[in-house]
Coordinates of C-alpha atoms in Angstrom, one line a residue:
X1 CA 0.0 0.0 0.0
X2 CA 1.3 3.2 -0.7
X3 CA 0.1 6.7 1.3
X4 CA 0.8 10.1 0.3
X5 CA 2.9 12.9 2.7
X6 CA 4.0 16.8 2.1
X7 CA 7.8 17.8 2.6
X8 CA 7.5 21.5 2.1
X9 CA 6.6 22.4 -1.4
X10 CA 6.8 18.6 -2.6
X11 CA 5.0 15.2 -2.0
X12 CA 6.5 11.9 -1.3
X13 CA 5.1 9.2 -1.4
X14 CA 6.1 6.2 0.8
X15 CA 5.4 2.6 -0.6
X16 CA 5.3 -0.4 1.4
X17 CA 6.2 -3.7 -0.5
X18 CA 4.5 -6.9 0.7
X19 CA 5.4 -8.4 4.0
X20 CA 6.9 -11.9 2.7
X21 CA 6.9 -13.3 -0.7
X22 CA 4.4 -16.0 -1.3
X23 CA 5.5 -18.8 -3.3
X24 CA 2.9 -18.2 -6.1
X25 CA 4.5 -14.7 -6.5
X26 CA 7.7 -16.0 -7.8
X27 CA 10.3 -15.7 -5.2
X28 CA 13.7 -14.2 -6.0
X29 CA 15.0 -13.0 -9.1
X30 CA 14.1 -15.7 -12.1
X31 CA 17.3 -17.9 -13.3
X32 CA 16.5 -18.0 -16.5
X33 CA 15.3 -15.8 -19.3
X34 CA 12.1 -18.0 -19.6
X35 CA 11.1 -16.4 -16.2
X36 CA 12.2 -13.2 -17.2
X37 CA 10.0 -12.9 -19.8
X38 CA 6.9 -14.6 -18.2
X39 CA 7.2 -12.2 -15.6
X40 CA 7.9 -8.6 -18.3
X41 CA 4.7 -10.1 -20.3
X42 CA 2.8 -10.8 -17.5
X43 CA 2.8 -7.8 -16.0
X44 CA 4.3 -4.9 -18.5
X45 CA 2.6 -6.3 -22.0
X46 CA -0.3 -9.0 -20.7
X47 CA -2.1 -8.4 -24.1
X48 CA 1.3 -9.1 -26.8
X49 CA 1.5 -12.5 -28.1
X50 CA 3.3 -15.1 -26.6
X51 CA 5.2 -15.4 -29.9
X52 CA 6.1 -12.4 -30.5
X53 CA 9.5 -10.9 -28.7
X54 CA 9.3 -7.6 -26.9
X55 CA 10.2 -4.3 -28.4
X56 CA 13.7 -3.4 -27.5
X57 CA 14.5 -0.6 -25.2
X58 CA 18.8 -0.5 -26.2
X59 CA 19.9 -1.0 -29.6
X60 CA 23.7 0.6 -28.7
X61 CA 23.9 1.0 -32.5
X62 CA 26.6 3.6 -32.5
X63 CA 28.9 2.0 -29.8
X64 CA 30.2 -1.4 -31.4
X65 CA 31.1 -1.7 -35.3
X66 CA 31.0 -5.9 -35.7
X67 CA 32.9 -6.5 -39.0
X68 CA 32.7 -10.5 -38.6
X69 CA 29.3 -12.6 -38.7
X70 CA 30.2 -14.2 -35.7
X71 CA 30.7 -10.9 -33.8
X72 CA 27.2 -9.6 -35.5
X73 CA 25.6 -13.1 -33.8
X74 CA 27.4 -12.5 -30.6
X75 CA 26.1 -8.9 -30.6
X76 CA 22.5 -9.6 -31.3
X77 CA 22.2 -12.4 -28.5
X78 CA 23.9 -9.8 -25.9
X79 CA 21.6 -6.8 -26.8
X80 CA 18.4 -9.5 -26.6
X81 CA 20.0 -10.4 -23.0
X82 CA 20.3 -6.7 -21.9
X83 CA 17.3 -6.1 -22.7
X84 CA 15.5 -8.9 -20.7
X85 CA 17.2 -8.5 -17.8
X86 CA 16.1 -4.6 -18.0
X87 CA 12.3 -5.7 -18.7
X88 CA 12.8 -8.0 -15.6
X89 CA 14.0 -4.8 -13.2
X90 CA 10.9 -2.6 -14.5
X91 CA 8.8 -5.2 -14.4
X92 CA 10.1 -6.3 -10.5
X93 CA 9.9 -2.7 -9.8
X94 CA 6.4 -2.5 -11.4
X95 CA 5.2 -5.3 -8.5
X96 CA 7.1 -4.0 -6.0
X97 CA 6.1 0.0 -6.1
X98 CA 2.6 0.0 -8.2
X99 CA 1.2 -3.1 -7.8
X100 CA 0.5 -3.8 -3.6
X101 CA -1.3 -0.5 -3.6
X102 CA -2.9 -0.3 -7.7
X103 CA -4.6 -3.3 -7.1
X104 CA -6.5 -2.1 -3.8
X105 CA -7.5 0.8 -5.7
X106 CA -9.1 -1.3 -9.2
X107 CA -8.2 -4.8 -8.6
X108 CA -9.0 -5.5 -12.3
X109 CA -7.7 -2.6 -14.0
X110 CA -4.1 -3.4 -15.9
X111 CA -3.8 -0.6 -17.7
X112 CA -2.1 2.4 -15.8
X113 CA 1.2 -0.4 -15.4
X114 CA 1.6 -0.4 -18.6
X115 CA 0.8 3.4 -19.1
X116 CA 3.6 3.9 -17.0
X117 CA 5.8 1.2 -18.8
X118 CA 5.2 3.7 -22.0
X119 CA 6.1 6.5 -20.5
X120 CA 9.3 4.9 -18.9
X121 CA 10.6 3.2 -22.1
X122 CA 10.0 6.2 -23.9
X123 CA 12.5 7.9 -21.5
X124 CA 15.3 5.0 -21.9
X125 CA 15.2 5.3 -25.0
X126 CA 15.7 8.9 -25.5
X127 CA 18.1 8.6 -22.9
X128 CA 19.7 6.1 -24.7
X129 CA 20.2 8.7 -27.8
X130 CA 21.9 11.5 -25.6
X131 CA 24.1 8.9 -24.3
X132 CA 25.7 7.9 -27.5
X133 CA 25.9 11.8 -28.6
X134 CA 27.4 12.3 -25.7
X135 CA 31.2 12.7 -25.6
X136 CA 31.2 10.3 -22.6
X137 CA 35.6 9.1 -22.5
X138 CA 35.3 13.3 -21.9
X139 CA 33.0 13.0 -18.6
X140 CA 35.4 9.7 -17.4
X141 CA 38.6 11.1 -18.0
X142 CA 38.3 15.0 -17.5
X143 CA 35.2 15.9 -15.9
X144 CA 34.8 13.2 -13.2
X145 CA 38.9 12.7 -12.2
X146 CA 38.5 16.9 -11.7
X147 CA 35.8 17.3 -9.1
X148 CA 37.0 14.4 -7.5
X149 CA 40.3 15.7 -7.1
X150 CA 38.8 19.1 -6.1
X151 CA 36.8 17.2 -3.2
X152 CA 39.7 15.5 -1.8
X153 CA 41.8 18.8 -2.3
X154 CA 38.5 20.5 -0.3
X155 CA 38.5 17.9 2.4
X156 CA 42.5 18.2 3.1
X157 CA 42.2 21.9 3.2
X158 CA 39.4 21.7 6.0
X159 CA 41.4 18.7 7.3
X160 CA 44.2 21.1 7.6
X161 CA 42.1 23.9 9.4
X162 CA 40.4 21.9 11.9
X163 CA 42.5 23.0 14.3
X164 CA 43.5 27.2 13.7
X165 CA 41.3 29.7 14.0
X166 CA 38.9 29.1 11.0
X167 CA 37.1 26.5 13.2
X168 CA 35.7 29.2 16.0
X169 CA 32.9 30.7 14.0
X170 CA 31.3 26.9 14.1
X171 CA 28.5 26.6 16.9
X172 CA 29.7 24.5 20.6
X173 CA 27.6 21.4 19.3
X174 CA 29.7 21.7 15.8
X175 CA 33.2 22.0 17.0
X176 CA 34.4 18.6 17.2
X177 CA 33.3 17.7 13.7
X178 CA 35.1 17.9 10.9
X179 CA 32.1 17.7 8.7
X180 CA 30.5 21.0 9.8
X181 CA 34.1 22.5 9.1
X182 CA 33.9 21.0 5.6
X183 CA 30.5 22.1 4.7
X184 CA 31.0 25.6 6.0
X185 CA 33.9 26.0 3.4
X186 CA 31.7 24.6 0.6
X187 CA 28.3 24.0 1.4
X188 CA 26.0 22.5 -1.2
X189 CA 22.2 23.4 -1.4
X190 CA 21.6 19.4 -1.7
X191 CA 23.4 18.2 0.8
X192 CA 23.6 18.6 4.8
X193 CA 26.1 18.9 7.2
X194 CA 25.7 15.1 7.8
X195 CA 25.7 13.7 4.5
X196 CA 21.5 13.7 4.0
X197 CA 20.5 14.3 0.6
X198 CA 17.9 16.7 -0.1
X199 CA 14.7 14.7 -1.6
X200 CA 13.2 18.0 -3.3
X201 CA 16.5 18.4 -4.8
X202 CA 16.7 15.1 -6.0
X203 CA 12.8 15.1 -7.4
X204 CA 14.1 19.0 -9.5
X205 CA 16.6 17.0 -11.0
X206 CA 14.3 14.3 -12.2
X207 CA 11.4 16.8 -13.0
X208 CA 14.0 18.5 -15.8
X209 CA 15.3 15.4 -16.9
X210 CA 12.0 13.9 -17.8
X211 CA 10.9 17.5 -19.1
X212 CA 13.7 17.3 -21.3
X213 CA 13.3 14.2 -22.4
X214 CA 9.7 13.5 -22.5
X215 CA 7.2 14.4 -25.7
X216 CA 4.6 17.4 -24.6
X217 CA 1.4 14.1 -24.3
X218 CA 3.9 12.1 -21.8
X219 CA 5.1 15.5 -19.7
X220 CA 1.3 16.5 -19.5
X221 CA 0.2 13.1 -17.6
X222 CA 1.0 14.4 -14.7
X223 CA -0.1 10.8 -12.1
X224 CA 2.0 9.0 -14.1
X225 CA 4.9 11.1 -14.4
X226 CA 4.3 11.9 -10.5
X227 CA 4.7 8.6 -9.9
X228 CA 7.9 7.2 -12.1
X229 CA 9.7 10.2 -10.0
X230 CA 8.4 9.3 -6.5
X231 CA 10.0 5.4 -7.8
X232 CA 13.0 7.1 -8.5
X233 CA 13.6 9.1 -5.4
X234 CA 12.7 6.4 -3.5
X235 CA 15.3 4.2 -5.0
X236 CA 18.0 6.6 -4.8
X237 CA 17.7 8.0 -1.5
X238 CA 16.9 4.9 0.0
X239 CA 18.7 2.1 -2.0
X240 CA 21.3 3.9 -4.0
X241 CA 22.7 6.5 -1.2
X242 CA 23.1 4.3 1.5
X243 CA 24.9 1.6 -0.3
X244 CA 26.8 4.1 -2.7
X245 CA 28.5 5.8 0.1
X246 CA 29.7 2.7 1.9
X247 CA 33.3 1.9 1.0
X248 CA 32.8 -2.2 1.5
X249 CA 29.7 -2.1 -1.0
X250 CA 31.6 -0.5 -3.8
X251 CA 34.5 -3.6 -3.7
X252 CA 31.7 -6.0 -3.2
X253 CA 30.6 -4.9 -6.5
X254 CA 33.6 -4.5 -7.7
X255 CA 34.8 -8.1 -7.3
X256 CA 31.0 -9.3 -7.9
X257 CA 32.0 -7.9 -11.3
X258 CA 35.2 -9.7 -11.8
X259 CA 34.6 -12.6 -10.1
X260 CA 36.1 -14.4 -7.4
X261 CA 39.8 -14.9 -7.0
X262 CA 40.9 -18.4 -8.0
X263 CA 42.0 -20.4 -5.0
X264 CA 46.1 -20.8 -4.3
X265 CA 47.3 -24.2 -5.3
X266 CA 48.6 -24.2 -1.9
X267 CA 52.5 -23.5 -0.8
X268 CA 54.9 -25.5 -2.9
X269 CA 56.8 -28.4 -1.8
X270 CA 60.3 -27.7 -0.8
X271 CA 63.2 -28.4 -3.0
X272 CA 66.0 -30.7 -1.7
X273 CA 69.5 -29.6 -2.1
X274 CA 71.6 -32.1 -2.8
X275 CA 74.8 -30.0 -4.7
X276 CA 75.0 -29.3 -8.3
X277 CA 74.8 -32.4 -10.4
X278 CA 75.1 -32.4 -14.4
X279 CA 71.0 -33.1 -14.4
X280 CA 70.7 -30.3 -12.5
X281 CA 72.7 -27.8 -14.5
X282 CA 71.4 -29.5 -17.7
X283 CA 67.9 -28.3 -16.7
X284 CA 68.6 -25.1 -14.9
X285 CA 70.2 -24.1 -18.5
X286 CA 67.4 -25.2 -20.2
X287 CA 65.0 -23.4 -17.7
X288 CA 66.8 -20.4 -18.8
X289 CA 67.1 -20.7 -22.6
X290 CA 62.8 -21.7 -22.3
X291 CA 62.4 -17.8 -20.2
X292 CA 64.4 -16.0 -22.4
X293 CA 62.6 -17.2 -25.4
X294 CA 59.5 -17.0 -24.0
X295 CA 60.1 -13.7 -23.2
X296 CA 61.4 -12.5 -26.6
X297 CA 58.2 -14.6 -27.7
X298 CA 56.3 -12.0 -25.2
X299 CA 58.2 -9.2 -26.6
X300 CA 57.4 -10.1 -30.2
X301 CA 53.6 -10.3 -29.5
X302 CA 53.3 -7.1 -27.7
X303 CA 55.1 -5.3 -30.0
X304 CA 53.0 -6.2 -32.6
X305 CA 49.8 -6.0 -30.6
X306 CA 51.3 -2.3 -29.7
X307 CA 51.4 -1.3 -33.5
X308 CA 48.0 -2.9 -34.3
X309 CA 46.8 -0.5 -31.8
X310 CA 48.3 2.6 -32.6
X311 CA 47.5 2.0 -37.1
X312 CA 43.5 1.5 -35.5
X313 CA 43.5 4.1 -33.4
X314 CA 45.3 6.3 -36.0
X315 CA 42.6 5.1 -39.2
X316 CA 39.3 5.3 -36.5
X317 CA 38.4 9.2 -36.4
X318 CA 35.4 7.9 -35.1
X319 CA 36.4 7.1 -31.7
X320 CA 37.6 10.4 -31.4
X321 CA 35.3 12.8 -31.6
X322 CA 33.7 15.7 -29.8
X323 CA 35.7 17.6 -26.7
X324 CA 38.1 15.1 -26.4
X325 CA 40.1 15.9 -29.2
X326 CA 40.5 19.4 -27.8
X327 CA 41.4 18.8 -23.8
X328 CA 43.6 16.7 -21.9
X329 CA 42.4 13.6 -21.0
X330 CA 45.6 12.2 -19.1
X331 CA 46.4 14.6 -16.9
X332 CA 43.1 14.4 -14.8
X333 CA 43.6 11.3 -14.2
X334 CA 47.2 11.4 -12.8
X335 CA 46.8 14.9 -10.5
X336 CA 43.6 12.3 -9.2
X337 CA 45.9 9.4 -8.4
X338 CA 48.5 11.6 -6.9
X339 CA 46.1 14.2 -4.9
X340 CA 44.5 10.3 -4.0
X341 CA 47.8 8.8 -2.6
X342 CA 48.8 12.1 -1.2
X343 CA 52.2 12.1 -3.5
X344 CA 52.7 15.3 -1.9
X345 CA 54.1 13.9 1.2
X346 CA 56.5 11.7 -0.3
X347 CA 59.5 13.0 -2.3
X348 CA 59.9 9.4 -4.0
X349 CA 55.9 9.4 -5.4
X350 CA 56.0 12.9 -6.2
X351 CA 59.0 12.3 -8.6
X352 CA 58.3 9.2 -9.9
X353 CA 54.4 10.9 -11.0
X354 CA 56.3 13.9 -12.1
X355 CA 58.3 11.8 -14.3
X356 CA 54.8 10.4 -15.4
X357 CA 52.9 12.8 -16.4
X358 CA 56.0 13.9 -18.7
X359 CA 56.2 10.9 -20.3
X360 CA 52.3 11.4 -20.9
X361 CA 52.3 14.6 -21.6
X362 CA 55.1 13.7 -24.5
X363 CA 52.8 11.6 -25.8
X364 CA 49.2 13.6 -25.3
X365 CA 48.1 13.5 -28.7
X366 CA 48.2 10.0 -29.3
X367 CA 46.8 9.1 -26.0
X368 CA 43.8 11.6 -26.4
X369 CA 43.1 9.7 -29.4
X370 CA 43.5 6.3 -27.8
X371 CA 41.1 7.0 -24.8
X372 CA 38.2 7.1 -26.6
X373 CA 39.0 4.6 -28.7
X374 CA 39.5 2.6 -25.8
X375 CA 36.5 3.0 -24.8
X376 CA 34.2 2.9 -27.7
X377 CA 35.6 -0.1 -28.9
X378 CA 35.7 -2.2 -25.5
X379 CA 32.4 -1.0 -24.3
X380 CA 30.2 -3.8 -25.3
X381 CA 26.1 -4.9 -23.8
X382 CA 27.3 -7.5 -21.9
X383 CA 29.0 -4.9 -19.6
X384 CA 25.4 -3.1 -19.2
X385 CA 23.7 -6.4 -18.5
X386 CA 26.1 -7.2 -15.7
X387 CA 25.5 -3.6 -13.9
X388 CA 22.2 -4.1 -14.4
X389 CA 21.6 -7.7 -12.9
X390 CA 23.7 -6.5 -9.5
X391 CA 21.7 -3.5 -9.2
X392 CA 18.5 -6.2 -9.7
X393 CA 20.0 -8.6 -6.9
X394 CA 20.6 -5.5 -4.4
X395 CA 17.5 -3.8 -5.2
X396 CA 14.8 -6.8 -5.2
X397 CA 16.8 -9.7 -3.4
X398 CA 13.9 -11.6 -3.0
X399 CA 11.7 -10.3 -6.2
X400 CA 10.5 -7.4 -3.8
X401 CA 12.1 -4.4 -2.4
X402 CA 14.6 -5.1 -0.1
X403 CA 15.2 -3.8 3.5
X404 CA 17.8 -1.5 4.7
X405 CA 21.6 -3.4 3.9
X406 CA 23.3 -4.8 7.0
X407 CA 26.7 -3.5 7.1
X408 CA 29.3 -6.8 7.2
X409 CA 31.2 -6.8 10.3
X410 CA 34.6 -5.0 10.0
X411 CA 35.9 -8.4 10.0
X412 CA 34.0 -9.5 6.8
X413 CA 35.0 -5.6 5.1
X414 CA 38.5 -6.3 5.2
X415 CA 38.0 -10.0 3.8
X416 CA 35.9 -8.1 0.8
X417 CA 38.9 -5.7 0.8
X418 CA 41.6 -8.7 0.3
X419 CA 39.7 -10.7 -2.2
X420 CA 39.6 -7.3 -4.4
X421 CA 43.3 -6.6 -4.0
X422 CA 44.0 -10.4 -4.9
X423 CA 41.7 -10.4 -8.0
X424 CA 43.4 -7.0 -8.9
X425 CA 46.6 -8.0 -8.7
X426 CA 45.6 -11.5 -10.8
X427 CA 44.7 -9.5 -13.3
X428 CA 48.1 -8.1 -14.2
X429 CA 50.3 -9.8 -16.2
X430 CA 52.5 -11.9 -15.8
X431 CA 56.1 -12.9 -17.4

């Protein structure tokens, strides 16, 4: 049931999901696609034919060139399962916000659902189109890397004042926390002293993005369009936030994306020494004539990898395009890393970035080409449909809204912690 409740100028309304999941309701998220699309046709199109598939809300037709038949296959099937696990979230989100209190209102009325379904593909797919005009390797790589840099630089500088004389204008209550001191030097009209968002700021933001997205017949529905924002703002602030600002959640996801770190074979048995023998310099010198030829082998492959790189990046004008061809897109990143790692307190990482971003800088053309490139040409659906079955499983863990996330003991965050680092590290390579 859902109920209705004024903060200041705006409304909010609160929904309450069902107390337990019954078993005829479906239970957790569906294992297969079958499910998936029971579930989407069920309750988003109950009147499409069974034979016929659902309309697609992706395409990503400007983000992946396929040259090969296989890759155009591959493509196809990874687009079809992006968009069925994005029909499963609306469609979980479609029981979970509208359903428990719709059906108390007009028990047999399906319609306003899939009004709303209209209205909400409508808006993925236009903001679909923005995305690929977008100059996005420009919002990674410049705009992001800067205002996080700035907030760190922020947070040091209040760090740093904490304890002079900028601190005494605070109130008694406020002196002994840094936050207050923080906020005071650069407050934000969204945000409190404590870190609470603003929910009318947060339902402004959504207003203009669906005003600016949204035809003049969608925008003028005003129930429907009330009530996509109110699901919005309720997932944010209360599922997003929360689990956003935690440090342990992030790696969780982090290493739920890249899987688990293979298990160690174990610590290798000793070796006896029993002198040097002519079997044991026979195969220590053929130990050493199999590395360096594996390495020259390595050296070979990269090389040629390298300059298969640079003649695609150099003949693909269409990865680079828009602002990134006119700003630097490396330096960001490295004054982030450093202001990150605080190289200013060591002499040894302040040189050894210097020497960095000079190397980069040497090469700044080139790697403002390759960037993009980078980007446009590794982002592929199967990326999307991983992002969006976690945010599926954290969202609606059992089919349903969730409750507030129990924060893992500070045992179990280190663990999460460790596991990242270890599949981090696996992922470099090796000689």
């Amino acid at each position: 049931m859902a109920s209705r409740r004024t903060v200041g100028r705006g409304s909010q309304i609160i929904f309450h999901g069902p107390r337990t999941a019954s078993a005829r309701s479906g239970g957790s998220i569906a294992s297969n696609s079958t499910a998936h699309a029971v579930l989407a046709r069920r309750l988003l199109f109950p009147h499409y034919p069974p034979s016929k598939p659902l309309p697609p809300l992706i395409s990503l037709s400007n983000t992946h060139d396929p040259t090969e038949e296989g890759d155009k296959v591959h493509d196809t099937a990874a687009l079809k399962a992006l968009n069925d696990e994005i029909y499963d979230f609306l469609a979980l989100a479609v029981r979970g916000f509208i359903l428990p209190w719709w059906g108390k209102i007009t028990p047999r009325d399906r319609e306003f659902p899939q009004e709303v379904m209209r209205i909400v593909s409508h808006l993925i797919k236009e903001l679909e189109v923005r995305m690929l005009v977008a100059d996005v390797p420009y919002l990674i790589a410049n705009a992001i890397p800067t205002l996080v840099t700035q907030h760190y630089l922020d947070y040091r500088t209040a760090e740093s004042k904490f304890f002079t004389s900028y601190a005494t204008g605070l109130h008694p209550e406020q002196s002994d926390s840094l936050h207050y001191l923080f906020h005071s030097l650069q407050p934000h009209m969204a945000v409190s002293p404590e870190g609470e968002v603003d929910p009318n700021y947060v339902r402004q933001v959504i207003e203009h993005i669906m005003k600016a997205c949204l035809p003049p017949e969608d925008w003028d529905a005003e129930t429907e369009r009330t009530i996509i924002r109110e699901i919005v703002v309720k997932i944010v602030l209360e599922d997003a936030f929360p689990r956003l600002s935690q440090p342990w959640f992030l790696q969780k996801m982090a290493l739920e994306l890249l899987g688990s770190p293979a298990e160690s074979a174990g610590p290798a048995a000793p070796i006896s020494s029993t002198g040097w023998t002519l079997n044991a310099l026979v195969i220590l010198f053929l130990s050493a004539v199999q590395a360096v030829s594996g390495f020259a082998i390595a050296a070979i492959a990269g090389i040629q990898a390298c300059l298969h790189v640079v003649a695609e990046v150099n003949n693909s004008p269409h990865y680079a395009k828009g602002t990134s061809m006119k700003v630097d897109l490396v330096t960001p990143v490295i004054d982030l890393v450093s202001e990150v790692l605080n190289a200013r307190e060591s002499a040894t990482m302040t040189a050894i970035l210097s020497l960095l971003q000079l190397v980069c800088g040497f090469f700044a053309p080139f790697l403002n080409r390759l960037i993009p490139y980078l980007f446009y040409s590794r982002m592929h659906p199967s990326m999307f449909t991983k992002a969006v079955s976690q945010g599926k499983k954290v969202l609606f863990p059992n089919g349903y809204p969730g409750p507030p996330a129990v924060n893992p003991t500070p045992e179990e965050q280190i663990l999460i912690r460790e596991q990242l680092e270890e599949r981090l590290c696996s992922l470099v390579p090796r000689s």
